[in-house]
C-alpha atoms as one frame of an Amber mdcrd trajectory, in Angstrom:
protein
  43.981   1.149  19.583  45.586  -1.962  17.052  44.975  -4.095  19.913  41.148
  -3.762  19.900  41.018  -4.364  16.228  43.194  -7.724  16.285  40.729  -8.441
  19.208  37.863  -7.643  17.058  38.886  -9.451  14.287  39.939 -12.764  16.584
  36.862 -12.366  17.901  34.995 -12.474  14.616  37.443 -15.401  13.116  36.744
 -16.969  16.393  32.882 -17.070  16.521  33.159 -18.309  12.419  35.631 -21.047
  13.068  33.593 -22.289  16.156  29.906 -21.089  15.878  28.684 -22.311  12.386
  28.089 -25.828  11.584  28.109 -27.296   8.163  27.086 -30.962   9.239  25.480
 -31.093   6.194  28.241 -30.427   3.773  30.458 -32.852   6.162  27.869 -35.692
   5.818  28.409 -35.229   2.122  31.990 -34.861   1.757  32.307 -37.886   3.987
  30.077 -40.024   2.205  31.370 -39.515  -1.309  35.246 -40.079   0.494  33.841
 -43.264   1.975  32.295 -44.332  -1.488  35.302 -43.649  -3.822  37.724 -45.595
  -1.774  35.518 -48.121  -1.467  34.221 -48.297  -5.050  38.276 -47.730  -5.806
  39.005 -51.232  -4.604  35.836 -52.605  -6.385  37.700 -51.608  -9.660  40.652
 -52.575  -8.808  39.461 -56.230  -8.691  37.173 -56.458 -11.514  39.705 -55.513
 -13.746  42.753 -58.131 -11.719  39.421 -60.988 -10.753  41.107 -64.062 -11.766
  44.341 -62.860  -9.851  42.483 -61.653  -7.212  39.775 -64.748  -7.193  42.584
 -66.759  -6.970  44.070 -65.220  -3.602  40.268 -64.507  -2.194  39.429 -67.045
   0.657  36.238 -68.440   1.261  33.946 -67.388   2.985  30.427 -68.366   4.565
  30.542 -71.370   2.316  31.279 -69.492  -1.117  33.927 -70.287  -3.636  36.567
 -67.527  -3.548  35.019 -66.572  -7.076  31.397 -65.994  -6.208  32.688 -64.247
  -2.264  34.771 -62.226  -4.478  31.936 -61.517  -6.750  29.642 -60.864  -3.621
  32.818 -58.276  -2.429  32.766 -56.445  -5.678  29.227 -55.619  -6.078  29.349
 -54.500  -2.060  31.821 -52.120  -2.802  30.642 -50.672  -6.162  26.880 -50.930
  -5.884  26.447 -49.918  -2.393  29.326 -47.098  -2.578  27.336 -45.885  -5.168
  23.879 -45.460  -2.813  26.278 -44.019  -0.370  27.780 -41.334  -2.458  24.357
 -40.688  -4.279  22.356 -40.843  -0.520  19.764 -43.005  -1.554  19.254 -45.662
   1.434  22.302 -44.441   3.038  21.594 -46.291   6.328  20.820 -49.391   4.634
  23.314 -49.617   2.166  25.863 -49.123   5.053  24.918 -52.805   6.317  26.562
 -54.613   3.482  30.212 -52.811   3.304  29.737 -53.007   6.967  29.384 -56.367
   7.274  32.166 -57.099   4.697  34.476 -54.973   7.045  34.248 -56.829   9.999
  34.895 -60.207   7.776  37.794 -58.680   6.085  38.966 -57.809   9.514  38.645
 -61.665  10.471  40.141 -62.901   7.308  43.116 -60.421   7.827  44.253 -60.612
  12.056  43.402 -64.575  11.552  46.147 -64.666   9.145  48.135 -62.618  11.509
  47.327 -65.112  14.451  50.969 -66.508  14.267  51.923 -62.258  14.674  51.164
 -61.134  17.743  48.442 -58.751  16.835  49.357 -55.792  19.053  52.402 -55.995
  17.304  51.080 -53.865  13.922  52.148 -51.233  13.115  49.677 -48.270  11.592
  50.980 -49.210   7.761  49.312 -52.519   8.557  46.775 -53.566   6.504  44.389
 -54.532   9.478  43.704 -50.919   9.925  42.073 -50.453   6.347  38.674 -52.275
   7.461  38.299 -50.614  10.996  38.557 -46.855   9.452  35.854 -48.465   6.985
  33.859 -49.608  10.133  34.246 -46.223  12.041  33.479 -44.180   9.245  30.658
 -46.823   8.245  28.980 -46.995  11.719  29.013 -42.828  11.960  27.353 -42.488
   8.606  24.648 -45.397  10.377  23.937 -42.815  13.170  24.020 -39.212  11.618
  21.986 -39.967   8.208  23.400 -39.047   4.979  22.023 -35.438   5.407  20.333
 -32.648   3.594  22.247 -32.770   0.552  20.917 -36.735  -0.429  18.382 -38.137
  -2.634  16.837 -39.628   1.216  16.443 -36.062   2.193  14.601 -35.006  -0.910
  12.815 -37.726  -1.247  11.458 -37.520   2.821  10.193 -34.412   1.840   8.554
 -35.656  -0.972   7.207 -38.380   1.173   6.477 -35.724   3.626   4.426 -33.196
   1.742   2.536 -35.436  -0.059   1.024 -37.228   2.912   0.309 -33.479   4.293
   3.080 -33.728   7.254   4.769 -31.349   8.669   8.610 -30.465   8.085   9.105
 -30.622  11.267   8.927 -34.175  11.735  11.781 -34.429   9.583  14.115 -32.851
  11.938  13.321 -34.934  14.333  14.687 -38.147  12.226
C-alpha cells in the first residue's frame, strides 16, 4: 500500500519536473541575468572612468577614452534593451562583438603564457561565458515575456494576420 502511494507521488513529481516547460520564464531570467551582469561592468567603469581609460587598450583606431566610452554605451544601453526584451536579437550583436574583441585582447596578453594553462578563475573565461549566453539569446529569441512579443502581437493584429504566424518565429 505504501509502495503504491510512493510510486504515484514519484510519478507526479517526475511528470511535473520533466513534462512541463517554463521556457518563457527561463528566457526572461536569462535576459535579466545577462543584462544585470554586463550592466554592472558598465556602471563600474563609469564610476572609475579615468582609471579605466588609462588601462583600456586602443581598439580599431579609437583612443582608449573613445573605446571605453563605446564599451560603456554597449554595456549599459544594450543590457537595458535586452533586459526589457526590446529589439533583443539586434541588441545582442554589439555585446557579442565586444566580447569577441575582449577575448582577443585578453588572450593576446596571455600569449607569453600557455593559453591551455588558464585556470577556471582566470578572467579569460568571462567573455566566453557572455558569448555563449548571447549566442543562445540570438538563437531562441526573447520569449513571450518581452516587449518584442507584445509589439509583434500588436503588428500582427493591426495587419489582420493570425497569431500562428508569430509561433513560427
